[in-house]
Amino acid sequence: MPRLEGKQIVITAAAQGIGRATAIAFAKEGASVLATDINAEKLTKLSGVAGIITKVLDVTDEKAVRKFADEVDKIDVLFNCAGYVHQGTILECPDEVWDLSFNLNVKSTYLMCKSLLPRMLAQGSGNVINMSSVASSVKGLPRRLAYGASKAAVVGLTKSIAIDFVGQGIRCNCLCPGTVETPSFLERFQELGGTPEAMAGFVSRQPIGRIGTSEEVAALCLYLASDESAYMTGQALVLDGGCSL
Ligand code: NAD
């Protein structure tokens, strides 16, 4: 039997990178996926994939999130994947970047959970997967001030939801990947000159000797979304090529 047969799943930031790979992996395992993203054009590349319906959603728009949640019928799994990386120390972090990091990386997750948890509680079951990072409470990475602080908040939010609703059929875990090759990673690489030295710098953070793939993160996310992980809640799962060792 497919591992996610019959499950209704909502994913944010599904148009590219880890969100897209996860949407495809979930649909292959029998889930009905509602794949959302702010980017309508990139999202169309998922239309027509069996098991996936797409919808434009800006997760920082509180009104839009509430409207979206009102329209969701049944939800078994919510994967909050949306996030943004700013590269810089505290002295290189404009206040607007700090605010954007917390809005997109933390408040969006808070808003999605707050809007969709009542539906899960009414059903008597639900499973939330949040996207943190190894750059968080797990590890300080150089020049990731706003990112690391906001992704650490995602770990705290995850554990709080897990403990508050563990008795009501809700699970909540988060993912802490190391560097993963995605479109935004490639942009960060280009910002640093796109040189072999810049790539070597990224690779050297992972003792395993390479960068991860979106499919590898999707595989862990699939485990969390399935009932195979039914005994797991409140955890920050690290998948980082040894970066945190
Ligand atoms: P990405 O950064 O390449 O793509 C991000 C997606 O988010 C895009 O499709 C974009 O349109 C969408 N998006 C941006 N703003 C949005 C908004 N307001 N509402 C809805 N969607 C929005 O993808 P990625 O690199 O796979 O990152 C996905 C998540 O994984 C992020 O939370 C990121 O922090 C996290 N993460 C990534 C890495 C990595 O190395 N790539 C490592 C650890 C964690």
Short mmCIF file of C-alpha atoms and ligand atoms in Angstrom, two decimals:
data_model
loop_
_atom_site.label_atom_id
_atom_site.label_comp_id
_atom_site.label_asym_id
_atom_site.label_seq_id
_atom_site.Cartn_x
_atom_site.Cartn_y
_atom_site.Cartn_z
CA MET A 1 0.00 0.00 0.00
CA PRO A 2 1.34 3.49 -0.78
CA ARG A 3 2.74 5.09 2.38
CA LEU A 4 0.48 8.17 2.32
CA GLU A 5 -2.67 6.61 0.85
CA GLY A 6 -5.75 8.74 1.61
CA LYS A 7 -3.85 11.60 3.25
CA GLN A 8 -4.72 15.21 2.45
CA ILE A 9 -1.59 17.33 2.63
CA VAL A 10 -0.95 21.07 2.42
CA ILE A 11 2.56 22.28 1.53
CA THR A 12 3.79 25.88 1.49
CA ALA A 13 6.59 27.10 -0.83
CA ALA A 14 6.07 24.09 -3.09
CA ALA A 15 7.05 25.69 -6.41
CA GLN A 16 10.75 24.85 -6.21
CA GLY A 17 13.49 23.24 -4.16
CA ILE A 18 12.62 21.10 -1.15
CA GLY A 19 8.90 22.00 -1.23
CA ARG A 20 8.55 20.89 -4.84
CA ALA A 21 10.52 17.65 -4.34
CA THR A 22 8.37 16.87 -1.30
CA ALA A 23 5.09 17.57 -3.12
CA ILE A 24 6.14 15.10 -5.83
CA ALA A 25 7.33 12.47 -3.31
CA PHE A 26 4.07 12.75 -1.32
CA ALA A 27 1.88 12.45 -4.43
CA LYS A 28 3.86 9.37 -5.59
CA GLU A 29 3.00 7.74 -2.26
CA GLY A 30 -0.73 8.23 -2.73
CA ALA A 31 -1.37 11.56 -0.97
CA SER A 32 -3.66 14.29 -2.28
CA VAL A 33 -1.38 17.31 -2.20
CA LEU A 34 -2.43 20.94 -2.14
CA ALA A 35 0.81 22.59 -3.26
CA THR A 36 0.95 26.32 -2.53
CA ASP A 37 3.46 29.05 -3.28
CA ILE A 38 3.55 32.82 -3.78
CA ASN A 39 4.95 32.32 -7.30
CA ALA A 40 2.06 31.47 -9.64
CA GLU A 41 4.27 30.99 -12.69
CA LYS A 42 6.66 28.48 -11.10
CA LEU A 43 3.70 26.69 -9.50
CA THR A 44 2.24 25.92 -12.94
CA LYS A 45 5.13 23.48 -13.48
CA LEU A 46 3.42 21.25 -10.93
CA SER A 47 -0.01 21.41 -12.54
CA GLY A 48 -0.92 18.20 -14.25
CA VAL A 49 1.17 16.08 -11.85
CA ALA A 50 -1.13 13.28 -10.63
CA GLY A 51 -2.23 13.82 -7.03
CA ILE A 52 -1.22 17.52 -6.93
CA ILE A 53 -3.49 20.56 -6.99
CA THR A 54 -1.82 23.98 -6.94
CA LYS A 55 -2.91 27.21 -5.32
CA VAL A 56 -1.23 30.60 -4.99
CA LEU A 57 -0.69 31.55 -1.34
CA ASP A 58 1.52 34.21 0.23
CA VAL A 59 2.13 32.81 3.70
CA THR A 60 3.02 36.24 5.09
CA ASP A 61 -0.44 37.57 4.19
CA GLU A 62 -2.51 36.93 7.31
CA LYS A 63 -5.87 37.51 5.59
CA ALA A 64 -4.98 35.22 2.70
CA VAL A 65 -3.84 32.48 5.09
CA ARG A 66 -7.14 32.68 7.03
CA LYS A 67 -9.17 32.56 3.80
CA PHE A 68 -7.10 29.64 2.56
CA ALA A 69 -7.64 27.75 5.83
CA ASP A 70 -11.40 28.35 5.67
CA GLU A 71 -11.46 26.68 2.26
CA VAL A 72 -9.53 23.56 3.35
CA ASP A 73 -11.92 20.65 3.94
CA LYS A 74 -9.78 18.04 5.59
CA ILE A 75 -6.10 18.17 6.42
CA ASP A 76 -3.96 15.29 7.64
CA VAL A 77 -0.52 16.86 7.18
CA LEU A 78 0.65 20.46 7.03
CA PHE A 79 4.21 20.98 5.77
CA ASN A 80 5.33 24.56 6.41
CA CYS A 81 8.30 24.77 4.06
CA ALA A 82 8.42 28.52 3.29
CA GLY A 83 11.59 30.28 4.35
CA TYR A 84 14.31 32.69 3.32
CA VAL A 85 18.08 32.88 3.93
CA HIS A 86 19.85 36.15 4.57
CA GLN A 87 23.64 35.98 4.57
CA GLY A 88 25.23 38.35 7.08
CA THR A 89 26.37 39.03 10.63
CA ILE A 90 24.37 41.23 13.02
CA LEU A 91 26.33 44.22 11.65
CA GLU A 92 25.26 43.35 8.10
CA CYS A 93 21.59 42.82 8.92
CA PRO A 94 19.28 45.76 8.15
CA ASP A 95 16.20 45.91 10.40
CA GLU A 96 13.96 45.19 7.38
CA VAL A 97 15.87 41.95 6.74
CA TRP A 98 15.45 40.91 10.38
CA ASP A 99 11.71 41.59 10.09
CA LEU A 100 11.41 39.78 6.76
CA SER A 101 13.29 36.77 8.15
CA PHE A 102 10.97 36.51 11.14
CA ASN A 103 7.85 37.14 9.03
CA LEU A 104 8.65 34.56 6.40
CA ASN A 105 10.47 31.97 8.52
CA VAL A 106 8.48 32.12 11.77
CA LYS A 107 5.29 34.17 11.61
CA SER A 108 4.10 32.37 8.47
CA THR A 109 4.47 29.04 10.29
CA TYR A 110 2.63 30.46 13.31
CA LEU A 111 -0.17 31.76 11.05
CA MET A 112 -0.56 28.51 9.10
CA CYS A 113 -0.59 26.43 12.31
CA LYS A 114 -2.97 28.79 14.07
CA SER A 115 -5.37 28.76 11.11
CA LEU A 116 -5.29 25.02 10.40
CA LEU A 117 -4.92 23.47 13.88
CA PRO A 118 -8.61 23.98 14.74
CA ARG A 119 -9.50 21.84 11.70
CA MET A 120 -7.09 19.11 12.84
CA LEU A 121 -8.43 19.24 16.40
CA ALA A 122 -12.00 18.92 15.11
CA GLN A 123 -10.91 15.83 13.14
CA GLY A 124 -9.13 14.45 16.24
CA SER A 125 -5.84 14.06 14.36
CA GLY A 126 -3.22 16.06 12.52
CA ASN A 127 0.45 16.16 11.71
CA VAL A 128 2.51 19.35 11.36
CA ILE A 129 5.99 19.39 9.84
CA ASN A 130 7.90 22.66 10.05
CA MET A 131 11.05 23.70 8.22
CA SER A 132 13.91 24.77 10.45
CA SER A 133 17.59 24.35 9.56
CA VAL A 134 20.83 23.12 11.07
CA ALA A 135 21.56 26.87 11.31
CA SER A 136 19.29 27.38 14.34
CA SER A 137 19.45 26.23 17.96
CA VAL A 138 21.35 23.21 16.56
CA LYS A 139 24.42 25.13 15.35
CA GLY A 140 25.68 28.65 14.71
CA LEU A 141 26.80 29.02 11.10
CA PRO A 142 28.89 32.04 10.03
CA ARG A 143 26.95 35.03 8.65
CA ARG A 144 23.49 33.59 9.30
CA LEU A 145 22.29 35.94 12.07
CA ALA A 146 18.68 36.56 11.08
CA TYR A 147 18.33 33.13 9.52
CA GLY A 148 19.76 31.22 12.49
CA ALA A 149 17.72 33.21 15.02
CA SER A 150 14.47 32.76 13.09
CA LYS A 151 15.04 29.04 12.43
CA ALA A 152 15.80 28.54 16.16
CA ALA A 153 12.37 30.08 16.82
CA VAL A 154 10.84 27.46 14.52
CA VAL A 155 12.32 24.72 16.74
CA GLY A 156 10.76 26.37 19.81
CA LEU A 157 7.40 26.82 18.10
CA THR A 158 7.48 23.16 17.01
CA LYS A 159 8.16 21.85 20.52
CA SER A 160 5.49 24.13 22.03
CA ILE A 161 2.79 22.96 19.62
CA ALA A 162 3.88 19.34 20.17
CA ILE A 163 3.52 19.51 23.96
CA ASP A 164 0.30 21.57 23.94
CA PHE A 165 -1.61 19.19 21.65
CA VAL A 166 0.03 15.79 22.18
CA GLY A 167 -3.07 14.57 24.02
CA GLN A 168 -5.39 15.58 21.19
CA GLY A 169 -4.03 13.52 18.32
CA ILE A 170 -1.66 16.17 16.97
CA ARG A 171 2.02 15.59 16.17
CA CYS A 172 4.47 18.38 15.34
CA ASN A 173 8.10 17.92 14.27
CA CYS A 174 10.61 19.97 12.31
CA LEU A 175 13.40 19.37 9.82
CA CYS A 176 16.91 20.76 10.25
CA PRO A 177 18.73 20.25 6.95
CA GLY A 178 22.29 21.26 6.23
CA THR A 179 23.11 22.84 2.85
CA VAL A 180 20.86 21.54 0.09
CA GLU A 181 21.16 22.28 -3.64
CA THR A 182 18.05 24.27 -4.56
CA PRO A 183 17.42 27.35 -6.74
CA SER A 184 17.92 29.74 -3.81
CA PHE A 185 21.11 27.95 -2.77
CA LEU A 186 22.44 28.44 -6.31
CA GLU A 187 21.57 32.16 -6.03
CA ARG A 188 23.55 32.41 -2.76
CA PHE A 189 26.45 30.64 -4.48
CA GLN A 190 26.30 33.19 -7.34
CA GLU A 191 26.18 36.08 -4.80
CA LEU A 192 29.55 34.80 -3.54
CA GLY A 193 30.95 34.89 -7.08
CA GLY A 194 29.93 31.42 -8.27
CA THR A 195 33.56 30.31 -8.09
CA PRO A 196 34.96 26.84 -7.32
CA GLU A 197 36.29 28.35 -4.07
CA ALA A 198 32.80 29.54 -3.11
CA MET A 199 31.40 26.03 -3.76
CA ALA A 200 34.29 24.48 -1.82
CA GLY A 201 33.35 26.75 1.11
CA PHE A 202 29.78 25.42 1.11
CA VAL A 203 30.90 21.80 0.69
CA SER A 204 33.51 22.04 3.45
CA ARG A 205 30.75 22.65 6.03
CA GLN A 206 29.54 19.07 5.51
CA PRO A 207 32.13 16.51 6.65
CA ILE A 208 30.35 14.01 4.40
CA GLY A 209 31.96 15.95 1.51
CA ARG A 210 28.99 17.17 -0.49
CA ILE A 211 25.80 19.20 -0.47
CA GLY A 212 22.45 17.46 0.05
CA THR A 213 19.62 17.08 -2.45
CA SER A 214 15.98 18.14 -2.17
CA GLU A 215 14.99 14.51 -2.70
CA GLU A 216 16.98 13.46 0.39
CA VAL A 217 15.09 16.00 2.51
CA ALA A 218 11.80 14.94 0.89
CA ALA A 219 12.50 11.33 1.92
CA LEU A 220 12.77 12.32 5.60
CA CYS A 221 9.69 14.49 5.27
CA LEU A 222 7.83 11.52 3.79
CA TYR A 223 8.72 9.47 6.88
CA LEU A 224 7.42 12.27 9.14
CA ALA A 225 4.21 12.60 7.11
CA SER A 226 3.52 8.86 7.21
CA ASP A 227 2.19 6.80 10.09
CA GLU A 228 5.60 5.11 10.28
CA SER A 229 6.62 8.03 12.53
CA ALA A 230 3.42 7.87 14.64
CA TYR A 231 5.41 7.66 17.91
CA MET A 232 7.48 10.78 17.13
CA THR A 233 6.55 14.31 18.16
CA GLY A 234 8.32 17.51 19.20
CA GLN A 235 11.57 16.55 17.48
CA ALA A 236 14.02 18.59 15.42
CA LEU A 237 15.37 16.08 12.90
CA VAL A 238 18.85 16.88 11.63
CA LEU A 239 19.84 15.83 8.09
CA ASP A 240 23.09 17.68 7.44
CA GLY A 241 25.93 15.56 6.08
CA GLY A 242 27.56 15.82 9.51
CA CYS A 243 27.58 19.65 9.61
CA SER A 244 26.50 19.69 13.25
CA LEU A 245 29.08 17.12 14.40
P1 NAD B 1 13.97 27.98 -2.33
O1 NAD B 1 14.49 28.98 -1.35
O2 NAD B 1 14.76 27.73 -3.55
O3 NAD B 1 12.48 28.36 -2.75
C1 NAD B 1 11.65 29.00 -1.84
C2 NAD B 1 10.24 28.99 -2.34
O4 NAD B 1 9.49 29.79 -1.40
C3 NAD B 1 10.04 29.62 -3.71
O5 NAD B 1 9.25 28.78 -4.53
C4 NAD B 1 9.32 30.94 -3.40
O6 NAD B 1 8.44 31.35 -4.42
C5 NAD B 1 8.57 30.57 -2.13
N1 NAD B 1 8.17 31.73 -1.32
C6 NAD B 1 8.90 32.83 -1.07
N2 NAD B 1 8.18 33.70 -0.34
C7 NAD B 1 6.96 33.12 -0.13
C8 NAD B 1 5.78 33.53 0.52
N3 NAD B 1 5.70 34.73 1.13
N4 NAD B 1 4.72 32.71 0.54
C9 NAD B 1 4.79 31.49 -0.08
N5 NAD B 1 5.87 31.06 -0.74
C10 NAD B 1 6.96 31.86 -0.75
O7 NAD B 1 13.70 26.59 -1.57
P2 NAD B 1 14.63 25.76 -0.59
O8 NAD B 1 16.04 26.20 -0.65
O9 NAD B 1 14.26 24.35 -0.83
O10 NAD B 1 14.12 26.19 0.87
C11 NAD B 1 12.90 25.70 1.38
C12 NAD B 1 12.96 25.74 2.89
O11 NAD B 1 14.03 24.91 3.35
C13 NAD B 1 13.22 27.12 3.47
O12 NAD B 1 12.46 27.27 4.66
C14 NAD B 1 14.69 27.08 3.80
O13 NAD B 1 15.04 27.98 4.83
C15 NAD B 1 14.84 25.64 4.24
N6 NAD B 1 16.21 25.14 4.19
C16 NAD B 1 16.89 25.20 3.00
C17 NAD B 1 18.19 24.75 2.98
C18 NAD B 1 19.03 24.82 1.72
O14 NAD B 1 20.25 24.71 1.81
N7 NAD B 1 18.42 24.99 0.57
C19 NAD B 1 18.79 24.23 4.15
C20 NAD B 1 18.05 24.19 5.32
C21 NAD B 1 16.75 24.64 5.32
#
